mmCIF file of C-alpha atoms and ligand atoms in Angstrom:
data_model
loop_
_atom_site.group_PDB
_atom_site.id
_atom_site.type_symbol
_atom_site.label_atom_id
_atom_site.label_comp_id
_atom_site.label_asym_id
_atom_site.label_seq_id
_atom_site.Cartn_x
_atom_site.Cartn_y
_atom_site.Cartn_z
ATOM 1 C CA MET R 1 0.199 0.235 0.265
ATOM 2 C CA THR R 2 1.497 3.426 -1.173
ATOM 3 C CA ARG R 3 0.784 6.662 -0.934
ATOM 4 C CA LEU R 4 2.368 8.838 -2.355
ATOM 5 C CA LEU R 5 1.844 13.150 -3.953
ATOM 6 C CA LEU R 6 2.957 14.910 -6.812
ATOM 7 C CA ILE R 7 3.198 18.741 -6.334
ATOM 8 C CA GLY R 8 5.279 20.975 -8.558
ATOM 9 C CA PRO R 9 4.522 24.443 -10.506
ATOM 10 C CA PRO R 10 2.890 24.015 -13.510
ATOM 11 C CA GLY R 11 4.724 22.740 -16.180
ATOM 12 C CA ALA R 12 6.919 20.615 -13.774
ATOM 13 C CA GLY R 13 5.943 17.417 -15.429
ATOM 14 C CA LYS R 14 3.239 16.194 -13.091
ATOM 15 C CA GLY R 15 1.196 14.264 -15.190
ATOM 16 C CA THR R 16 3.836 13.424 -17.761
ATOM 17 C CA GLN R 17 5.290 11.776 -14.191
ATOM 18 C CA ALA R 18 1.831 10.663 -12.420
ATOM 19 C CA VAL R 19 1.414 8.164 -15.637
ATOM 20 C CA ARG R 20 4.290 6.424 -15.565
ATOM 21 C CA LEU R 21 4.851 5.723 -11.693
ATOM 22 C CA ALA R 22 0.943 5.214 -11.669
ATOM 23 C CA GLU R 23 2.033 2.705 -13.560
ATOM 24 C CA ASN R 24 5.504 1.108 -11.564
ATOM 25 C CA TYR R 25 3.932 0.749 -8.177
ATOM 26 C CA GLY R 26 0.288 0.079 -9.266
ATOM 27 C CA LEU R 27 -1.462 2.458 -8.206
ATOM 28 C CA PRO R 28 -3.944 4.633 -10.027
ATOM 29 C CA ALA R 29 -3.409 8.213 -10.247
ATOM 30 C CA ILE R 30 -5.597 11.288 -9.636
ATOM 31 C CA SER R 31 -5.033 14.286 -11.369
ATOM 32 C CA THR R 32 -7.920 16.615 -10.187
ATOM 33 C CA GLY R 33 -7.166 19.042 -13.465
ATOM 34 C CA ASP R 34 -7.996 16.139 -15.351
ATOM 35 C CA ILE R 35 -11.403 15.020 -13.671
ATOM 36 C CA PHE R 36 -11.513 19.193 -14.068
ATOM 37 C CA ARG R 37 -11.012 19.026 -18.110
ATOM 38 C CA SER R 38 -13.020 16.149 -18.818
ATOM 39 C CA ASN R 39 -16.100 17.356 -16.847
ATOM 40 C CA VAL R 40 -15.250 20.778 -18.960
ATOM 41 C CA LYS R 41 -15.274 18.212 -22.162
ATOM 42 C CA ASN R 42 -18.473 16.557 -21.298
ATOM 43 C CA GLU R 43 -20.440 19.802 -20.296
ATOM 44 C CA THR R 44 -20.329 18.222 -16.438
ATOM 45 C CA GLU R 45 -22.826 21.022 -14.040
ATOM 46 C CA LEU R 46 -18.569 20.372 -11.713
ATOM 47 C CA GLY R 47 -18.205 21.213 -15.143
ATOM 48 C CA ALA R 48 -19.634 24.531 -15.688
ATOM 49 C CA LYS R 49 -18.672 25.251 -12.325
ATOM 50 C CA ALA R 50 -15.654 24.673 -12.573
ATOM 51 C CA LYS R 51 -14.268 26.309 -15.721
ATOM 52 C CA ALA R 52 -13.813 30.354 -15.600
ATOM 53 C CA TYR R 53 -11.409 29.470 -12.797
ATOM 54 C CA MET R 54 -8.801 27.128 -15.510
ATOM 55 C CA ASP R 55 -9.237 29.190 -18.123
ATOM 56 C CA ALA R 56 -7.878 32.271 -16.034
ATOM 57 C CA GLY R 57 -5.810 29.998 -14.239
ATOM 58 C CA ASP R 58 -7.089 30.595 -10.963
ATOM 59 C CA ASN R 59 -7.401 27.799 -8.323
ATOM 60 C CA VAL R 60 -10.948 26.096 -8.258
ATOM 61 C CA PRO R 61 -12.797 26.531 -4.838
ATOM 62 C CA ASP R 62 -11.263 24.178 -2.557
ATOM 63 C CA SER R 63 -15.138 23.028 -1.447
ATOM 64 C CA LEU R 64 -15.856 21.584 -5.160
ATOM 65 C CA THR R 65 -11.946 20.269 -5.466
ATOM 66 C CA ASN R 66 -12.109 18.484 -1.916
ATOM 67 C CA ALA R 67 -15.998 17.201 -2.506
ATOM 68 C CA LEU R 68 -14.563 15.954 -5.744
ATOM 69 C CA ILE R 69 -10.805 13.887 -4.171
ATOM 70 C CA ARG R 70 -13.725 12.870 -1.164
ATOM 71 C CA ASP R 71 -15.281 11.032 -3.811
ATOM 72 C CA ARG R 72 -12.973 9.516 -5.833
ATOM 73 C CA LEU R 73 -10.921 8.514 -2.580
ATOM 74 C CA ALA R 74 -13.158 6.859 -1.041
ATOM 75 C CA GLU R 75 -13.961 4.434 -4.605
ATOM 76 C CA ARG R 76 -12.022 0.580 -4.681
ATOM 77 C CA ASP R 77 -9.061 1.088 -6.756
ATOM 78 C CA CYS R 78 -7.528 3.684 -3.830
ATOM 79 C CA GLU R 79 -7.879 1.331 -1.278
ATOM 80 C CA SER R 80 -4.419 0.028 -2.061
ATOM 81 C CA GLY R 81 -2.707 3.066 -2.261
ATOM 82 C CA PHE R 82 -2.872 6.527 -5.084
ATOM 83 C CA LEU R 83 -0.466 8.489 -6.583
ATOM 84 C CA LEU R 84 -2.112 12.057 -6.296
ATOM 85 C CA ASP R 85 -1.119 14.159 -8.519
ATOM 86 C CA GLY R 86 -1.985 18.210 -8.298
ATOM 87 C CA TYR R 87 -4.096 17.306 -5.270
ATOM 88 C CA PRO R 88 -3.278 18.936 -2.732
ATOM 89 C CA ARG R 89 -2.772 22.783 -3.811
ATOM 90 C CA THR R 90 -4.033 24.647 -0.364
ATOM 91 C CA THR R 91 -3.831 24.703 2.863
ATOM 92 C CA ASP R 92 -7.298 24.045 2.880
ATOM 93 C CA GLN R 93 -6.825 21.397 1.017
ATOM 94 C CA VAL R 94 -4.522 20.195 2.839
ATOM 95 C CA ARG R 95 -6.668 20.309 5.890
ATOM 96 C CA GLU R 96 -9.235 18.149 3.924
ATOM 97 C CA LEU R 97 -6.865 15.258 3.340
ATOM 98 C CA ASP R 98 -4.919 15.121 6.268
ATOM 99 C CA GLU R 99 -8.599 14.138 7.768
ATOM 100 C CA PHE R 100 -9.305 11.845 5.106
ATOM 101 C CA LEU R 101 -6.148 10.043 5.488
ATOM 102 C CA ALA R 102 -6.600 10.285 9.296
ATOM 103 C CA GLY R 103 -10.311 8.760 8.848
ATOM 104 C CA HIS R 104 -8.654 5.741 7.568
ATOM 105 C CA GLY R 105 -5.883 4.851 9.848
ATOM 106 C CA THR R 106 -3.137 5.865 7.245
ATOM 107 C CA ALA R 107 -1.073 8.543 6.219
ATOM 108 C CA LEU R 108 0.944 9.852 2.876
ATOM 109 C CA ASP R 109 4.851 7.601 2.701
ATOM 110 C CA ALA R 110 6.158 9.887 0.077
ATOM 111 C CA VAL R 111 5.195 14.262 -1.690
ATOM 112 C CA ILE R 112 7.699 13.792 -4.517
ATOM 113 C CA GLU R 113 8.162 17.237 -5.494
ATOM 114 C CA LEU R 114 9.301 17.783 -8.853
ATOM 115 C CA VAL R 115 11.619 21.687 -8.786
ATOM 116 C CA ALA R 116 11.872 23.388 -11.517
ATOM 117 C CA ASP R 117 13.028 26.378 -12.767
ATOM 118 C CA PRO R 118 10.246 29.107 -13.747
ATOM 119 C CA ASP R 119 11.535 30.170 -17.664
ATOM 120 C CA VAL R 120 12.079 26.568 -18.240
ATOM 121 C CA VAL R 121 8.060 25.343 -17.271
ATOM 122 C CA VAL R 122 7.373 28.755 -19.139
ATOM 123 C CA GLU R 123 8.858 27.689 -21.605
ATOM 124 C CA ARG R 124 7.991 23.824 -21.991
ATOM 125 C CA LEU R 125 3.972 25.265 -21.439
ATOM 126 C CA ARG R 126 4.865 27.487 -24.318
ATOM 127 C CA LYS R 127 5.832 24.543 -26.421
ATOM 128 C CA ARG R 128 2.606 22.326 -24.823
ATOM 129 C CA ALA R 129 0.044 25.561 -25.721
ATOM 130 C CA GLY R 130 1.403 25.107 -29.564
ATOM 131 C CA ASP R 131 0.885 20.610 -29.306
ATOM 132 C CA GLN R 132 -2.101 20.806 -27.266
ATOM 133 C CA GLY R 133 -3.611 23.740 -27.561
ATOM 134 C CA ARG R 134 -5.487 24.283 -24.021
ATOM 135 C CA SER R 135 -6.677 27.199 -22.704
ATOM 136 C CA ASP R 136 -4.531 28.085 -20.235
ATOM 137 C CA ASP R 137 -1.208 27.583 -21.582
ATOM 138 C CA ASP R 138 -1.447 31.153 -23.134
ATOM 139 C CA GLU R 139 1.069 32.495 -22.081
ATOM 140 C CA ALA R 140 -0.164 35.473 -19.408
ATOM 141 C CA VAL R 141 -2.656 32.578 -18.162
ATOM 142 C CA VAL R 142 0.176 31.139 -17.484
ATOM 143 C CA ARG R 143 2.578 33.416 -16.120
ATOM 144 C CA HIS R 144 -1.232 33.716 -13.419
ATOM 145 C CA ARG R 145 -0.839 30.464 -12.657
ATOM 146 C CA LEU R 146 2.867 29.920 -11.829
ATOM 147 C CA GLU R 147 1.987 33.034 -9.432
ATOM 148 C CA VAL R 148 -0.730 31.086 -8.089
ATOM 149 C CA TYR R 149 1.290 28.646 -7.259
ATOM 150 C CA ALA R 150 4.047 30.531 -5.474
ATOM 151 C CA SER R 151 1.318 31.457 -3.195
ATOM 152 C CA GLN R 152 -0.885 28.900 -2.445
ATOM 153 C CA THR R 153 0.631 25.878 -3.234
ATOM 154 C CA ALA R 154 4.817 26.118 -2.658
ATOM 155 C CA PRO R 155 3.863 27.018 0.916
ATOM 156 C CA LEU R 156 2.513 22.923 1.137
ATOM 157 C CA VAL R 157 6.540 21.985 0.433
ATOM 158 C CA ASP R 158 7.411 23.233 4.004
ATOM 159 C CA VAL R 159 4.429 21.838 5.140
ATOM 160 C CA TYR R 160 5.726 18.037 3.970
ATOM 161 C CA GLY R 161 8.885 18.823 4.446
ATOM 162 C CA GLY R 162 7.782 19.694 7.726
ATOM 163 C CA ARG R 163 6.810 16.081 8.607
ATOM 164 C CA GLY R 164 9.681 14.438 6.936
ATOM 165 C CA VAL R 165 8.020 13.214 4.232
ATOM 166 C CA LEU R 166 9.292 15.379 1.889
ATOM 167 C CA VAL R 167 11.603 13.969 -1.153
ATOM 168 C CA LYS R 168 12.531 16.922 -4.149
ATOM 169 C CA ILE R 169 13.453 15.926 -7.396
ATOM 170 C CA ASP R 170 15.615 18.097 -9.862
ATOM 171 C CA ALA R 171 12.253 18.216 -13.227
ATOM 172 C CA LEU R 172 14.925 19.140 -15.729
ATOM 173 C CA GLY R 173 16.190 16.322 -17.277
ATOM 174 C CA ALA R 174 14.661 13.183 -20.520
ATOM 175 C CA ILE R 175 11.517 12.251 -19.182
ATOM 176 C CA ASP R 176 12.917 8.724 -18.180
ATOM 177 C CA VAL R 177 16.015 10.378 -16.509
ATOM 178 C CA VAL R 178 13.649 12.386 -13.737
ATOM 179 C CA THR R 179 10.912 8.987 -13.501
ATOM 180 C CA ALA R 180 14.988 6.796 -12.826
ATOM 181 C CA ARG R 181 15.670 9.997 -10.097
ATOM 182 C CA ILE R 182 11.894 9.547 -8.327
ATOM 183 C CA THR R 183 12.196 5.519 -7.875
ATOM 184 C CA ASP R 184 15.496 6.243 -6.554
ATOM 185 C CA ALA R 185 14.724 8.127 -4.210
ATOM 186 C CA LEU R 186 11.739 6.593 -3.333
ATOM 187 C CA ALA R 187 14.053 3.175 -3.117
ATOM 188 C CA GLU R 188 15.723 4.606 -0.473
ATOM 189 C CA ARG R 189 12.413 5.442 1.723
ATOM 190 C CA GLY R 190 11.426 1.781 1.314
ATOM 191 C CA ILE R 191 9.219 2.640 -1.425
ATOM 192 C CA ALA R 192 9.318 -0.249 -3.852
ATOM 193 C CA LEU R 193 8.242 -0.944 -7.854
ATOM 194 C CA ALA R 194 4.817 -2.880 -7.899
ATOM 195 C CA ASP R 195 6.616 -4.949 -10.907
ATOM 196 C CA ARG R 196 10.485 -4.479 -11.131
ATOM 197 C CA SER R 197 10.871 -6.344 -14.354
ATOM 198 C CA ARG R 198 9.366 -3.681 -15.968
ATOM 199 C CA LEU R 199 11.656 -1.070 -15.765
HETATM 200 P P1 ADP W 1 -0.480 22.024 -14.038
HETATM 201 O O1 ADP W 1 -0.359 21.476 -12.247
HETATM 202 O O2 ADP W 1 -0.053 22.402 -15.321
HETATM 203 O O3 ADP W 1 -1.783 24.246 -13.661
HETATM 204 P P2 ADP W 1 -3.251 20.983 -13.651
HETATM 205 O O4 ADP W 1 -3.407 20.221 -14.250
HETATM 206 O O5 ADP W 1 -2.694 20.524 -12.208
HETATM 207 O O6 ADP W 1 -2.641 21.953 -14.565
HETATM 208 O O7 ADP W 1 -4.324 22.005 -13.629
HETATM 209 C C1 ADP W 1 -5.588 22.966 -14.014
HETATM 210 C C2 ADP W 1 -6.233 23.608 -13.429
HETATM 211 O O8 ADP W 1 -7.626 23.088 -12.211
HETATM 212 C C3 ADP W 1 -5.517 24.646 -12.389
HETATM 213 O O9 ADP W 1 -5.179 26.037 -12.959
HETATM 214 C C4 ADP W 1 -6.975 24.942 -11.625
HETATM 215 O O10 ADP W 1 -8.161 26.323 -12.535
HETATM 216 C C5 ADP W 1 -7.684 23.350 -11.821
HETATM 217 N N1 ADP W 1 -7.579 22.488 -10.352
HETATM 218 C C6 ADP W 1 -6.535 21.389 -10.879
HETATM 219 N N2 ADP W 1 -6.003 20.605 -9.363
HETATM 220 C C7 ADP W 1 -6.843 21.866 -8.313
HETATM 221 C C8 ADP W 1 -6.962 21.809 -7.437
HETATM 222 N N3 ADP W 1 -6.182 20.761 -6.173
HETATM 223 N N4 ADP W 1 -7.669 22.799 -6.803
HETATM 224 C C9 ADP W 1 -7.578 23.746 -7.436
HETATM 225 N N5 ADP W 1 -7.403 24.056 -8.635
HETATM 226 C C10 ADP W 1 -7.860 22.745 -8.780
#
Protein backbone atom coordinates (compact mmCIF):
# COMPACT_ATOMS: atom_id res chain seq x y z
CA MET A 1 0.00 0.00 0.00
CA THR A 2 1.56 3.20 -1.17
CA ARG A 3 0.18 6.70 -0.99
CA LEU A 4 2.06 9.31 -2.96
CA LEU A 5 1.65 12.96 -3.88
CA LEU A 6 3.21 14.83 -6.77
CA ILE A 7 3.65 18.55 -6.25
CA GLY A 8 5.34 21.19 -8.40
CA PRO A 9 4.67 24.23 -10.57
CA PRO A 10 2.67 24.04 -13.78
CA GLY A 11 4.91 22.66 -16.51
CA ALA A 12 7.16 20.70 -14.13
CA GLY A 13 5.95 17.42 -15.66
CA LYS A 14 3.61 16.13 -12.94
CA GLY A 15 1.12 14.62 -15.38
CA THR A 16 3.83 12.92 -17.44
CA GLN A 17 5.52 11.42 -14.39
CA ALA A 18 2.19 10.51 -12.76
CA VAL A 19 1.29 8.16 -15.61
CA ARG A 20 4.65 6.38 -15.40
CA LEU A 21 4.73 6.17 -11.61
CA ALA A 22 1.15 4.88 -11.47
CA GLU A 23 2.16 2.06 -13.78
CA ASN A 24 5.44 1.27 -12.01
CA TYR A 25 3.87 1.24 -8.54
CA GLY A 26 0.52 -0.26 -9.56
CA LEU A 27 -1.46 2.72 -8.27
CA PRO A 28 -4.37 4.73 -9.65
CA ALA A 29 -3.17 8.20 -10.76
CA ILE A 30 -5.65 10.82 -9.70
CA SER A 31 -5.24 14.22 -11.35
CA THR A 32 -7.70 16.89 -10.27
CA GLY A 33 -6.76 18.89 -13.39
CA ASP A 34 -7.66 15.92 -15.65
CA ILE A 35 -10.91 15.33 -13.78
CA PHE A 36 -11.86 19.00 -14.13
CA ARG A 37 -10.89 19.05 -17.82
CA SER A 38 -12.98 15.97 -18.57
CA ASN A 39 -15.93 17.55 -16.76
CA VAL A 40 -15.55 20.71 -18.85
CA LYS A 41 -15.37 18.61 -22.02
CA ASN A 42 -18.46 16.60 -21.11
CA GLU A 43 -20.28 19.78 -20.09
CA THR A 44 -21.21 18.52 -16.62
CA GLU A 45 -22.46 20.75 -13.83
CA LEU A 46 -19.05 20.53 -12.14
CA GLY A 47 -17.36 21.44 -15.42
CA ALA A 48 -19.57 24.49 -15.82
CA LYS A 49 -18.62 25.65 -12.31
CA ALA A 50 -14.89 25.01 -12.77
CA LYS A 51 -14.33 26.33 -16.29
CA ALA A 52 -14.01 30.07 -15.62
CA TYR A 53 -11.47 29.50 -12.82
CA MET A 54 -9.41 27.16 -14.98
CA ASP A 55 -9.42 29.48 -17.99
CA ALA A 56 -8.26 32.35 -15.77
CA GLY A 57 -5.51 30.18 -14.24
CA ASP A 58 -7.05 30.40 -10.79
CA ASN A 59 -7.61 27.51 -8.43
CA VAL A 60 -11.09 26.06 -8.51
CA PRO A 61 -12.70 26.79 -5.09
CA ASP A 62 -11.68 24.36 -2.33
CA SER A 63 -15.29 23.39 -1.63
CA LEU A 64 -15.69 21.95 -5.14
CA THR A 65 -12.25 20.37 -5.27
CA ASN A 66 -12.47 18.79 -1.83
CA ALA A 67 -15.88 17.27 -2.54
CA LEU A 68 -14.58 15.80 -5.77
CA ILE A 69 -11.52 14.25 -4.12
CA ARG A 70 -13.51 12.91 -1.20
CA ASP A 71 -15.67 10.95 -3.65
CA ARG A 72 -12.75 9.81 -5.77
CA LEU A 73 -10.64 8.54 -2.86
CA ALA A 74 -13.63 6.61 -1.55
CA GLU A 75 -13.67 4.46 -4.69
CA ARG A 76 -12.46 0.91 -4.39
CA ASP A 77 -9.35 1.21 -6.53
CA CYS A 78 -7.89 3.62 -3.95
CA GLU A 79 -8.08 1.08 -1.13
CA SER A 80 -4.63 -0.23 -1.94
CA GLY A 81 -3.06 3.20 -2.39
CA PHE A 82 -3.01 6.08 -4.83
CA LEU A 83 -0.92 8.72 -6.52
CA LEU A 84 -2.35 12.23 -6.32
CA ASP A 85 -1.29 14.71 -9.01
CA GLY A 86 -2.24 18.36 -8.51
CA TYR A 87 -3.97 17.86 -5.17
CA PRO A 88 -3.64 19.24 -2.54
CA ARG A 89 -2.90 22.73 -3.83
CA THR A 90 -3.96 24.86 -0.85
CA THR A 91 -3.65 24.56 2.94
CA ASP A 92 -7.40 23.94 3.12
CA GLN A 93 -6.99 20.98 0.79
CA VAL A 94 -4.15 19.66 2.96
CA ARG A 95 -6.54 19.75 5.93
CA GLU A 96 -9.15 17.85 3.94
CA LEU A 97 -6.67 15.19 2.85
CA ASP A 98 -5.27 14.89 6.39
CA GLU A 99 -8.77 14.26 7.70
CA PHE A 100 -9.44 11.65 5.05
CA LEU A 101 -6.19 9.83 5.77
CA ALA A 102 -6.62 10.01 9.55
CA GLY A 103 -10.17 8.69 9.16
CA HIS A 104 -8.70 5.67 7.40
CA GLY A 105 -5.84 5.27 9.87
CA THR A 106 -3.24 5.97 7.19
CA ALA A 107 -0.78 8.64 6.11
CA LEU A 108 1.19 9.66 3.04
CA ASP A 109 4.32 7.66 2.31
CA ALA A 110 6.03 10.36 0.27
CA VAL A 111 5.42 13.76 -1.28
CA ILE A 112 7.43 14.11 -4.47
CA GLU A 113 8.30 17.70 -5.30
CA LEU A 114 9.25 18.27 -8.93
CA VAL A 115 11.63 21.22 -8.83
CA ALA A 116 11.91 23.27 -12.02
CA ASP A 117 13.14 26.73 -12.86
CA PRO A 118 10.28 29.12 -13.79
CA ASP A 119 11.94 30.07 -17.12
CA VAL A 120 12.06 26.42 -18.11
CA VAL A 121 8.44 25.71 -17.22
CA VAL A 122 7.24 28.80 -19.12
CA GLU A 123 9.08 27.52 -22.18
CA ARG A 124 7.65 24.00 -21.79
CA LEU A 125 4.12 25.38 -21.46
CA ARG A 126 4.66 27.57 -24.52
CA LYS A 127 5.39 24.40 -26.48
CA ARG A 128 2.42 22.58 -24.98
CA ALA A 129 0.12 25.45 -25.96
CA GLY A 130 1.08 24.76 -29.58
CA ASP A 131 0.77 20.94 -29.26
CA GLN A 132 -2.33 20.51 -27.13
CA GLY A 133 -4.15 23.85 -27.33
CA ARG A 134 -5.02 23.88 -23.62
CA SER A 135 -7.01 27.03 -22.96
CA ASP A 136 -4.95 27.81 -19.84
CA ASP A 137 -1.57 27.62 -21.58
CA ASP A 138 -1.89 31.12 -23.00
CA GLU A 139 1.18 33.13 -21.92
CA ALA A 140 -0.55 35.60 -19.60
CA VAL A 141 -2.55 32.79 -17.97
CA VAL A 142 0.62 30.73 -17.52
CA ARG A 143 2.26 33.63 -15.70
CA HIS A 144 -0.77 33.89 -13.43
CA ARG A 145 -0.76 30.13 -12.76
CA LEU A 146 2.87 30.40 -11.66
CA GLU A 147 1.92 33.22 -9.26
CA VAL A 148 -0.97 31.17 -7.89
CA TYR A 149 1.44 28.26 -7.41
CA ALA A 150 3.96 30.46 -5.61
CA SER A 151 1.41 32.00 -3.27
CA GLN A 152 -1.02 29.13 -2.59
CA THR A 153 0.79 25.86 -3.28
CA ALA A 154 4.53 26.40 -2.68
CA PRO A 155 3.92 26.82 1.10
CA LEU A 156 2.72 23.19 1.18
CA VAL A 157 6.24 22.05 0.38
CA ASP A 158 7.36 23.32 3.78
CA VAL A 159 4.39 21.71 5.49
CA TYR A 160 5.31 18.29 4.11
CA GLY A 161 9.01 18.99 4.61
CA GLY A 162 8.29 19.49 8.30
CA ARG A 163 6.60 16.10 8.42
CA GLY A 164 9.65 14.37 6.96
CA VAL A 165 7.88 12.95 3.90
CA LEU A 166 9.21 15.35 1.26
CA VAL A 167 11.33 14.02 -1.61
CA LYS A 168 12.82 16.80 -3.77
CA ILE A 169 13.48 15.82 -7.37
CA ASP A 170 15.24 17.83 -10.05
CA ALA A 171 12.63 17.92 -12.83
CA LEU A 172 15.04 19.08 -15.55
CA GLY A 173 16.27 16.45 -17.95
CA ALA A 174 14.86 13.64 -20.07
CA ILE A 175 11.54 12.12 -18.99
CA ASP A 176 13.15 8.70 -18.29
CA VAL A 177 15.93 10.30 -16.27
CA VAL A 178 13.44 12.14 -14.07
CA THR A 179 11.40 8.94 -13.58
CA ALA A 180 14.58 7.10 -12.55
CA ARG A 181 15.46 9.87 -10.07
CA ILE A 182 12.05 9.48 -8.48
CA THR A 183 12.14 5.68 -8.29
CA ASP A 184 15.68 5.78 -6.83
CA ALA A 185 14.68 8.33 -4.20
CA LEU A 186 11.58 6.32 -3.27
CA ALA A 187 13.62 3.10 -3.09
CA GLU A 188 15.91 4.82 -0.58
CA ARG A 189 12.81 5.37 1.54
CA GLY A 190 11.84 1.72 1.24
CA ILE A 191 9.07 2.29 -1.30
CA ALA A 192 9.41 -0.49 -3.84
CA LEU A 193 8.13 -0.85 -7.38
CA ALA A 194 5.10 -3.05 -7.94
CA ASP A 195 6.88 -5.11 -10.55
CA ARG A 196 10.63 -4.80 -11.06
CA SER A 197 10.55 -6.57 -14.41
CA ARG A 198 8.90 -3.57 -15.98
CA LEU A 199 11.94 -1.36 -15.66
P1 LIG B 1 -1.01 22.60 -13.90
O1 LIG B 1 -0.48 22.01 -12.63
O2 LIG B 1 -0.10 22.44 -15.06
O3 LIG B 1 -1.47 24.01 -13.71
P2 LIG B 1 -3.41 20.96 -13.71
O4 LIG B 1 -3.91 20.08 -14.79
O5 LIG B 1 -2.93 20.32 -12.46
O6 LIG B 1 -2.28 21.82 -14.39
O7 LIG B 1 -4.53 22.03 -13.32
C1 LIG B 1 -5.19 22.82 -14.28
C2 LIG B 1 -6.22 23.71 -13.59
O8 LIG B 1 -7.20 22.90 -12.94
C3 LIG B 1 -5.67 24.62 -12.49
O9 LIG B 1 -5.15 25.83 -12.99
C4 LIG B 1 -6.94 24.83 -11.63
O10 LIG B 1 -7.80 25.79 -12.20
C5 LIG B 1 -7.62 23.48 -11.70
N1 LIG B 1 -7.19 22.59 -10.58
C6 LIG B 1 -6.51 21.42 -10.69
N2 LIG B 1 -6.28 20.87 -9.49
C7 LIG B 1 -6.82 21.72 -8.58
C8 LIG B 1 -6.89 21.74 -7.16
N3 LIG B 1 -6.37 20.76 -6.40
N4 LIG B 1 -7.52 22.78 -6.56
C9 LIG B 1 -8.04 23.78 -7.27
N5 LIG B 1 -8.00 23.84 -8.62
C10 LIG B 1 -7.39 22.82 -9.27
